[in-house]
Each structure stands twice: as C-alpha cells, then as structure tokens.
PDB file of C-alpha atoms in Angstrom:
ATOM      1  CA  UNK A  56       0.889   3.504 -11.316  1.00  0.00           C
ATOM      2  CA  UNK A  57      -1.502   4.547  -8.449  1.00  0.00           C
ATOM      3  CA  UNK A  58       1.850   4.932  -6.359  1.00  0.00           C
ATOM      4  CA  UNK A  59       2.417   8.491  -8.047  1.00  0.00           C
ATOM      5  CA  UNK A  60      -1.238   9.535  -7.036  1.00  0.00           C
ATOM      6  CA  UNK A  61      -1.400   7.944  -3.267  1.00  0.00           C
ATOM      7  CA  UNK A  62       2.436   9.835  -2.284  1.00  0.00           C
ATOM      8  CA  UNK A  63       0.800  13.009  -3.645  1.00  0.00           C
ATOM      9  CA  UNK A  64      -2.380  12.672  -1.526  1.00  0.00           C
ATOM     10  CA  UNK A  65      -0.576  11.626   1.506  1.00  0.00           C
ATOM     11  CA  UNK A  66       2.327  15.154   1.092  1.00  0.00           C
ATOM     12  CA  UNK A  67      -0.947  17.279   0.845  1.00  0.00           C
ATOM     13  CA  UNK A  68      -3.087  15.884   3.169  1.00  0.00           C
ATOM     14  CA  UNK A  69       0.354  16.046   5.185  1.00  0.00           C
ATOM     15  CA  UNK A  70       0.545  19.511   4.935  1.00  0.00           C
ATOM     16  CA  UNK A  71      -2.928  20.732   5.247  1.00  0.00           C
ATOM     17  CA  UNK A  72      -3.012  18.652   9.054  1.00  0.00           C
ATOM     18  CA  UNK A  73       0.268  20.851   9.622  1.00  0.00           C
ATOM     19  CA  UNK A  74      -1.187  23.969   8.878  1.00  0.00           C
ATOM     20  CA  UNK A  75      -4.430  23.573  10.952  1.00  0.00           C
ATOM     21  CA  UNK A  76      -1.760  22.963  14.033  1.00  0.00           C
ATOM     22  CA  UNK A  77      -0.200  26.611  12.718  1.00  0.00           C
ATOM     23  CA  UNK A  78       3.080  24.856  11.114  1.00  0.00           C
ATOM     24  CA  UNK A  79       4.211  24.912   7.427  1.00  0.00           C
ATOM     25  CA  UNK A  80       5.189  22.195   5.694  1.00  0.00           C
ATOM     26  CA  UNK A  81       6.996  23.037   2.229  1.00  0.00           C
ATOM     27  CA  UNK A  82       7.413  18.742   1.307  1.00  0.00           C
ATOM     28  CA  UNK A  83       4.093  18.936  -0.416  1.00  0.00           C
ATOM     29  CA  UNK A  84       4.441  17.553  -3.066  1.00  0.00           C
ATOM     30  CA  UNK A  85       6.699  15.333  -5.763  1.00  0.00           C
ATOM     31  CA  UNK A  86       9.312  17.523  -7.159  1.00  0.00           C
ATOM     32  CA  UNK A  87       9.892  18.608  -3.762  1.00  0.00           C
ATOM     33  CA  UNK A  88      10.310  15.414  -2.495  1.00  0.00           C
ATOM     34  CA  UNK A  89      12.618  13.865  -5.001  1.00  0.00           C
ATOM     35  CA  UNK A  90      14.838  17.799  -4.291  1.00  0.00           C
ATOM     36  CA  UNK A  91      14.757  16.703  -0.377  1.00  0.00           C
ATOM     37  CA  UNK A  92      15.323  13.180  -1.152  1.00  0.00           C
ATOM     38  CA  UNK A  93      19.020  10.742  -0.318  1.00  0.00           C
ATOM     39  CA  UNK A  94      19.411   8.042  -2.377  1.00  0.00           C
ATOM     40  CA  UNK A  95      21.188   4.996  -2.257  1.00  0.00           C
ATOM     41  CA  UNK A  96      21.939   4.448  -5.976  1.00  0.00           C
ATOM     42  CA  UNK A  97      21.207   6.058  -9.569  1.00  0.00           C
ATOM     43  CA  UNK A  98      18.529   3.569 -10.231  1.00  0.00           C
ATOM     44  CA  UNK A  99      16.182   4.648  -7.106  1.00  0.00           C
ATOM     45  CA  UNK A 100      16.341   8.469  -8.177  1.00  0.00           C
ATOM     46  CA  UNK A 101      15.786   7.334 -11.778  1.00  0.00           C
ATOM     47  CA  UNK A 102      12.830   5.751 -10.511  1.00  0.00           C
ATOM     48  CA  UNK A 103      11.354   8.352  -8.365  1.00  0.00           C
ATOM     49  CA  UNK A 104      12.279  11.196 -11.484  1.00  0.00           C
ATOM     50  CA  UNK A 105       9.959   8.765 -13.252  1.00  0.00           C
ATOM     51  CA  UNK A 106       7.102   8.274 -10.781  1.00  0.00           C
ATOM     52  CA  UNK A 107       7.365  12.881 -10.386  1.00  0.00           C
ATOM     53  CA  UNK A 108       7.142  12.799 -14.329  1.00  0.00           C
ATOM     54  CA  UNK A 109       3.389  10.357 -14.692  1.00  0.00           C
ATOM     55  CA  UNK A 110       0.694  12.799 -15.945  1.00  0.00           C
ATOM     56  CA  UNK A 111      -2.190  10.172 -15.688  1.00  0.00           C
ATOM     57  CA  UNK A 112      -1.704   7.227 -13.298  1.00  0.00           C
ATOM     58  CA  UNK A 113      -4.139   5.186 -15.647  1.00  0.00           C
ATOM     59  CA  UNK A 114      -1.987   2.954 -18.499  1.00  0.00           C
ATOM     60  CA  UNK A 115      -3.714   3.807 -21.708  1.00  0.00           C
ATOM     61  CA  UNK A 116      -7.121   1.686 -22.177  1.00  0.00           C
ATOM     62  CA  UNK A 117      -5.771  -1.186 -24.420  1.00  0.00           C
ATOM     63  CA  UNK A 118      -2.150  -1.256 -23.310  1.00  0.00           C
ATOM     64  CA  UNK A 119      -0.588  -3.733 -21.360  1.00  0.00           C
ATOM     65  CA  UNK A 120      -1.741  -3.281 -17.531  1.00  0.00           C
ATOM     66  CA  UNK A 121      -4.361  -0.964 -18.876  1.00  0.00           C
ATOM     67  CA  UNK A 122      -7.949   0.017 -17.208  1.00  0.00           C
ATOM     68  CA  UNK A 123      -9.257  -3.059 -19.141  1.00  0.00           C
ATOM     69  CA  UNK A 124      -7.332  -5.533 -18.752  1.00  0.00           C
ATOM     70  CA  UNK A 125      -6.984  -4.780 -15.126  1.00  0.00           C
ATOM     71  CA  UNK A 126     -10.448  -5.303 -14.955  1.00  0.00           C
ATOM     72  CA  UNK A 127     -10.314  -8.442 -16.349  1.00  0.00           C
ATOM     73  CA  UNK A 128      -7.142  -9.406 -14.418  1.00  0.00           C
ATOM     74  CA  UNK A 129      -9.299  -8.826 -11.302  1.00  0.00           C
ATOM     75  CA  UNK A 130     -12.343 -10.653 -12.459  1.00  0.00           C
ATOM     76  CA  UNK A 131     -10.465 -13.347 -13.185  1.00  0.00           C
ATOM     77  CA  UNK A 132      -8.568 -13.363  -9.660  1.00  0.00           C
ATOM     78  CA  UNK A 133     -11.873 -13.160  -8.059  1.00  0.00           C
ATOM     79  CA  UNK A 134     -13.066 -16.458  -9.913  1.00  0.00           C
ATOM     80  CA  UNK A 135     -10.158 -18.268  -9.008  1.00  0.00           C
ATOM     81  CA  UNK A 136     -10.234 -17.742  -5.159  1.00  0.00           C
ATOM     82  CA  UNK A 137     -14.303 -18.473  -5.726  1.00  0.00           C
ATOM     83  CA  UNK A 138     -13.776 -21.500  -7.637  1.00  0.00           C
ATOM     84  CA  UNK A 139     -11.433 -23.064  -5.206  1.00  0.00           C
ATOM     85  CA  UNK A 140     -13.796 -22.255  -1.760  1.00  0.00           C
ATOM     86  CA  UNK A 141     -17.290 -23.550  -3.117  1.00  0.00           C
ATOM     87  CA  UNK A 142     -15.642 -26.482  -5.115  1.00  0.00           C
ATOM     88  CA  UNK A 143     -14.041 -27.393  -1.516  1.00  0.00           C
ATOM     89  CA  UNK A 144     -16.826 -26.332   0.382  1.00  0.00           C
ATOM     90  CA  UNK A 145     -14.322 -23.771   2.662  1.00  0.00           C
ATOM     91  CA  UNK A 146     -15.511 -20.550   4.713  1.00  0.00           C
ATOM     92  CA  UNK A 147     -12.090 -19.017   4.243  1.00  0.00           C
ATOM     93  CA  UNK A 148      -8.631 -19.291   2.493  1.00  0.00           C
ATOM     94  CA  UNK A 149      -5.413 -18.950   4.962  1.00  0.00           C
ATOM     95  CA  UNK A 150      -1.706 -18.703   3.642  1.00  0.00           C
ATOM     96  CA  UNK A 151       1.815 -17.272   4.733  1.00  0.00           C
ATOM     97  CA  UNK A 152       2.238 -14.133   3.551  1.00  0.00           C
ATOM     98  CA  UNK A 153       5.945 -15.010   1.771  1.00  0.00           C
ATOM     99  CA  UNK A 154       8.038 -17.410   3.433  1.00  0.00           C
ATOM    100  CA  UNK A 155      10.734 -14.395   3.004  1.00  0.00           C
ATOM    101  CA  UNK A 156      12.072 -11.723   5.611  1.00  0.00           C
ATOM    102  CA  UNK A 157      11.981  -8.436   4.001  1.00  0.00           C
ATOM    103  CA  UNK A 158      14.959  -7.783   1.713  1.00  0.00           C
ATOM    104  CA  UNK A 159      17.956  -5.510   2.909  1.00  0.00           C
ATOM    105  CA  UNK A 160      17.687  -2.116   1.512  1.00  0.00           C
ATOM    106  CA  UNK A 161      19.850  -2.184  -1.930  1.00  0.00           C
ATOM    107  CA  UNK A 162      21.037  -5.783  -1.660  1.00  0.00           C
ATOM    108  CA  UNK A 163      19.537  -8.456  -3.671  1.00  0.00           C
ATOM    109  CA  UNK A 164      16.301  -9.971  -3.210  1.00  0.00           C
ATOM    110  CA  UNK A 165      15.308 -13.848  -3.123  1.00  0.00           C
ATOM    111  CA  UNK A 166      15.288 -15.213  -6.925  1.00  0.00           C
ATOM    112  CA  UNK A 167      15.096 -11.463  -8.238  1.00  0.00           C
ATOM    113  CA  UNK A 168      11.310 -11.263  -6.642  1.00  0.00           C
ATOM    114  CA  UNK A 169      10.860  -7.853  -5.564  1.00  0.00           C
ATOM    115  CA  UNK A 170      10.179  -7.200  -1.610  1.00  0.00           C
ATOM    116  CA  UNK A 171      10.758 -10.613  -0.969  1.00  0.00           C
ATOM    117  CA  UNK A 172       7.071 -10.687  -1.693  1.00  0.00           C
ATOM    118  CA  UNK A 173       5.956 -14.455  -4.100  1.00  0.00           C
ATOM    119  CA  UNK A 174       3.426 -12.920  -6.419  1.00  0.00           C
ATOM    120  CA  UNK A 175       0.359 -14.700  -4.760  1.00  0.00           C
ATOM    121  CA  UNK A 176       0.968 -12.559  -1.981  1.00  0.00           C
ATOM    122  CA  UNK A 177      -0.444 -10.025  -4.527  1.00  0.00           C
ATOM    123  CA  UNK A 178      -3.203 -12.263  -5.228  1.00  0.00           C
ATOM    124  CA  UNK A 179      -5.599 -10.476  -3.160  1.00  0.00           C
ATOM    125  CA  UNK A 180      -5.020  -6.757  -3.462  1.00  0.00           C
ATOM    126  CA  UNK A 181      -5.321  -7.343  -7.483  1.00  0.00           C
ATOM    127  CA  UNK A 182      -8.179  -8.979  -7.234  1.00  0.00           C
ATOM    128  CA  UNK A 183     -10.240  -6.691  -4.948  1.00  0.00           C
ATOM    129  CA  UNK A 184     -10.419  -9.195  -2.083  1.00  0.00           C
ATOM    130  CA  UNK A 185     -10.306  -7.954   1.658  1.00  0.00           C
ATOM    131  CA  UNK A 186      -7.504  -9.833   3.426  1.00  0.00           C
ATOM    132  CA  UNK A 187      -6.929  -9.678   6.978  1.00  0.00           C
ATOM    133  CA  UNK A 188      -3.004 -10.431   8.024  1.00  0.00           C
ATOM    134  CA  UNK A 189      -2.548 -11.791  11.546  1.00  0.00           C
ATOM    135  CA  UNK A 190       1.067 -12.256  13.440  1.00  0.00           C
ATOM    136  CA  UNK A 191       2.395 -15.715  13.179  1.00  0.00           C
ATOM    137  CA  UNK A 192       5.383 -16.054  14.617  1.00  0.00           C
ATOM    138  CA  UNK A 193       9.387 -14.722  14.109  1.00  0.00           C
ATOM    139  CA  UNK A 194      12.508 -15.629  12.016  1.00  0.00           C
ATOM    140  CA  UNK A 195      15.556 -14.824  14.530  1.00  0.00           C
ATOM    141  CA  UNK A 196      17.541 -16.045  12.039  1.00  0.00           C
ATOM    142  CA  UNK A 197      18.172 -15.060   8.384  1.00  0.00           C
ATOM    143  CA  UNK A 198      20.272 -16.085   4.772  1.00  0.00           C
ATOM    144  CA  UNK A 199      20.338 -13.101   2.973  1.00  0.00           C
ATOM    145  CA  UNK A 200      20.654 -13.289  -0.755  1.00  0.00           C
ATOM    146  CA  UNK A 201      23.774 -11.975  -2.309  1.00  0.00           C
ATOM    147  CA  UNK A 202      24.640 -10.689  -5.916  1.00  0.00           C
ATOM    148  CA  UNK A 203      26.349 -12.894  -8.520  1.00  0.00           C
ATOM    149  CA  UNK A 204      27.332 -12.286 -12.007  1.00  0.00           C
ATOM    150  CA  UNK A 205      24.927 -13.826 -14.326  1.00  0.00           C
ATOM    151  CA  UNK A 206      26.159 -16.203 -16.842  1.00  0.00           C
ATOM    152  CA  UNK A 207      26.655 -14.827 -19.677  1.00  0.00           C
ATOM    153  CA  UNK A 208      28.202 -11.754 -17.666  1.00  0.00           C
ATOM    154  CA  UNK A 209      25.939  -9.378 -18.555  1.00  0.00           C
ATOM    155  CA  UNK A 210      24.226  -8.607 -15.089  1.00  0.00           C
ATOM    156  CA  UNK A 211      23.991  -9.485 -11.852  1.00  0.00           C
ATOM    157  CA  UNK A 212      21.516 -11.306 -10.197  1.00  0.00           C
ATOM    158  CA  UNK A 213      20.509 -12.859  -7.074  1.00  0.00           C
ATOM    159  CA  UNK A 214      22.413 -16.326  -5.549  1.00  0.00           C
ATOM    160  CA  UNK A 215      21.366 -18.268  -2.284  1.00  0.00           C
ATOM    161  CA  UNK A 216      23.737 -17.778   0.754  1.00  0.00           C
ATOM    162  CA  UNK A 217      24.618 -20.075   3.525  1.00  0.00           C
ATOM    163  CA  UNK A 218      25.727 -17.173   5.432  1.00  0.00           C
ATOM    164  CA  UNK A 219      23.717 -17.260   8.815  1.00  0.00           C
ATOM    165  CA  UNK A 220      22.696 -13.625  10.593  1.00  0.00           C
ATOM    166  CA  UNK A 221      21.098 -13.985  14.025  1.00  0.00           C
ATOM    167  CA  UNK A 222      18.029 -10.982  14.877  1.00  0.00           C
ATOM    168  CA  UNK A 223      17.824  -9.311  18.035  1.00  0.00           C
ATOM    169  CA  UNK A 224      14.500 -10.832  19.520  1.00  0.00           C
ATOM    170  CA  UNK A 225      11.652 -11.087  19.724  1.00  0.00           C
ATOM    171  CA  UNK A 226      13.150 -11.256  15.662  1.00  0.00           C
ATOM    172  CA  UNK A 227      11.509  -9.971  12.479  1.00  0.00           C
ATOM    173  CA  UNK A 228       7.537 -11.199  12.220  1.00  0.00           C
ATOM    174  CA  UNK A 229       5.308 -13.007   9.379  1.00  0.00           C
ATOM    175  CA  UNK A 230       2.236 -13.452   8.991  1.00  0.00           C
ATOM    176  CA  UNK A 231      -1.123 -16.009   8.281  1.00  0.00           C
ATOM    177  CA  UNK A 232      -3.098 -13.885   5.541  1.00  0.00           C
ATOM    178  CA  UNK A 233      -6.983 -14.741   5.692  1.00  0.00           C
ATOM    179  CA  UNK A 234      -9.339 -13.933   2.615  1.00  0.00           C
ATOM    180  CA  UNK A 235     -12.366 -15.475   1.445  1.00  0.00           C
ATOM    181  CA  UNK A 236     -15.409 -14.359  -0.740  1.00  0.00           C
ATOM    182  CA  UNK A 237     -16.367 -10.883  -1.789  1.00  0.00           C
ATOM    183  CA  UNK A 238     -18.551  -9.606   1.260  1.00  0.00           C
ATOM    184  CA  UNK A 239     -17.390 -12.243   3.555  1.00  0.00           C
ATOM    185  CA  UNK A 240     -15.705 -10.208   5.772  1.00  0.00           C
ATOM    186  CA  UNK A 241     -17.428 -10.769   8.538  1.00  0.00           C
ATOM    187  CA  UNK A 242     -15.887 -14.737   8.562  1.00  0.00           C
ATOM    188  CA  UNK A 243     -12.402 -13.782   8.346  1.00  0.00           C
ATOM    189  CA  UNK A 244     -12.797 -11.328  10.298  1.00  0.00           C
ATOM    190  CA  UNK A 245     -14.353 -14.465  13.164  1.00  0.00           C
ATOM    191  CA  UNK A 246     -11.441 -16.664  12.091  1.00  0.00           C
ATOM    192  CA  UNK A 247      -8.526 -14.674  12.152  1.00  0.00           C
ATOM    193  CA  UNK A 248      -9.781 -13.215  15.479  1.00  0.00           C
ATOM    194  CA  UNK A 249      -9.758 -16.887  16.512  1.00  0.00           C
ATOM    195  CA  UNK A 250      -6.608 -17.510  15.381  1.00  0.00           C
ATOM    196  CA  UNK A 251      -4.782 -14.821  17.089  1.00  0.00           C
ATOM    197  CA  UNK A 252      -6.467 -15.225  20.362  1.00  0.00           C
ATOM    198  CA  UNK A 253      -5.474 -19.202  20.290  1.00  0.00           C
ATOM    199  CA  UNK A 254      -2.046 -18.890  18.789  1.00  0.00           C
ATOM    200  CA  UNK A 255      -1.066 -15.718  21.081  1.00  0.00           C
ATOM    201  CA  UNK A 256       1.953 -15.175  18.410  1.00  0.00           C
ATOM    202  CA  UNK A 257       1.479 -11.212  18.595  1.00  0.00           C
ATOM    203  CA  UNK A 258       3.721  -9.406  20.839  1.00  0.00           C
ATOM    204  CA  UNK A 259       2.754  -6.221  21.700  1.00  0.00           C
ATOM    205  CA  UNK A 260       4.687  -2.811  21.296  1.00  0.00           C
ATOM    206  CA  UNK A 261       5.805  -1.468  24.959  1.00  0.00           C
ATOM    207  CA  UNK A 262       3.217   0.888  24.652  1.00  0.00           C
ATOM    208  CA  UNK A 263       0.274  -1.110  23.746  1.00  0.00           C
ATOM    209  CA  UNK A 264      -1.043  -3.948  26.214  1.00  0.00           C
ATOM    210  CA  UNK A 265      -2.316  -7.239  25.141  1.00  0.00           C
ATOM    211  CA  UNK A 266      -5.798  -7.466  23.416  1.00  0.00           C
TER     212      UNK A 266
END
C-alpha cells in the first residue's frame, strides 16, 4: 500500500526540484498521472485507478496485512534470519536474488510469481533487514514463459517454454544478495565488498570506470 504514498512523494518532490531550476512541471501528482498515462491492457489502468483512489496507505489495524500483523510478520522474519546465523555460527547470509530474468512487460511470468521475483527475495525488505545486492554474473540466454489455458478453461496461466532467445551482451545481470543481523551492516557491507572485488562480475556503464 505504501506504493500510492512513495509515487506521490517522488511527482512532488519532482516538481518542486523543477521549479527551483525555473520550469513547471504539471505531472504532480496521481490523477494526473494516470490522465498522462499509456497502458498496455485494462487490468494495468484498473490497477493504477485503484492505487489514485487509496485514502490511507495503512490496511485497517486488525485486517489482513494490517499495521499489526505487519509488525508481527516482521518480527517474526527477523527471528528467522537470527535463528539460522547464531544456531550456525555465520557472520552473514548470501543468496541469488531469483534465479529468474525479469519478466517481459504483459507476458506471463514464471509459475504466476509476480516480477519473476521467489518470495524470499522479499524476505528481507519485510522484515526490516538491510541487504546489500552485488553483480554476479549474466544470462545471455532466456525461456520466456508463455500463457496457457488453465484446465478447467477458466483462465490462463503461465506454462514453461523451450523456446530459446539469445541477449545482446554483456546480457541481462543477477545478483548475490548479502544480509545478516540487525545493525550488522558494517559485515556485509566487508563481505560483499570482498566479493565484488574478487569475483570482478560488475561491468561498468561507459560512463563510469571500474571501482
């Protein structure tokens, strides 16, 4: 729900960095977004009609994905990544991001997960934790999910594909994600640092040199 807050934030802080350069910017905020807005399909302007329409980004305390039981959600989160460093005695937690490429625009995703994202990749930002993602390499080559009518031929849904599409190089990248305790990040910051200088998987933009 915080979506509906940040977009407004970022239009007006947008505008007001505009205006102190002597410009004006009339996309300030939702309702003029969604009237300067292209679409691909119904169901994205449905959903940004929706997000211009929130009055309080906050569910109601007691509600599913309320205040409360985010709280909770994140306490519990927190416990979890706790539990599983001291009980193994480790200074930090590393993972890949999602073993996905990013999903093409209106097309289906992998297994109907949105962004091509597995929800522990959400893992951290629920619970609170600062995680640090560092380049890991690139897929040059990708299977992109298609549609398929479900079974009972109600709806469609996502299907595997052996259908092979090559990237221009250096390809799309993914990433190692680093997190470890609450005020740790001092050691992920050391060990993804590490990482990245060892592994020399980043490839800088034309404009930026090496660092």
């Amino acid at each position: 729900m915080a979506f509906r807050f940040h977009i407004s934030q970022y239009l007006s802080r947008r505008a007001e960095d505009w205006r102190a350069r002597g410009f004006t910017e009339t996309l300030t905020d939702w309702p003029a977004l969604n009237a300067r807005s292209k679409y691909w399909g119904d169901d994205q302007r449905a959903a940004f009609k929706n997000w211009e329409e929130v009055a309080d980004p906050r569910n109601p305390h007691g509600s599913r994905q309320g205040v409360n039981e985010r709280i909770m959600l994140r306490e519990l989160l927190r416990r979890v990544d706790m539990m599983v460093i001291l009980e193994n005695k480790l200074d930090a937690l590393v993972r890949l991001h999602t073993p996905w490429p990013p999903g093409l625009i209106g097309h289906a995703y992998q297994y109907d997960i949105a962004s091509n994202l597995r929800p522990e990749s959400l893992s951290g930002p629920n619970a609170g934790l600062t995680e640090v993602l560092i380049p890991a390499g690139y897929v040059t080559t990708t299977y992109d999910p298609v549609f398929k009518l479900s079974d009972d031929g109600k709806r469609y849904v996502s299907a595997p594909s052996d259908v092979a599409t090559a990237l221009a190089a250096p390809g799309l990248p993914f990433s190692l994600v680093f997190r470890c305790e609450p005020g740790k990040e001092d050691v992920i910051l050391k060990i993804a640092s590490a990482y990245e200088a060892a592994s020399k998987r980043r490839i800088p933009p034309p404009a930026f040199g090496p660092l």
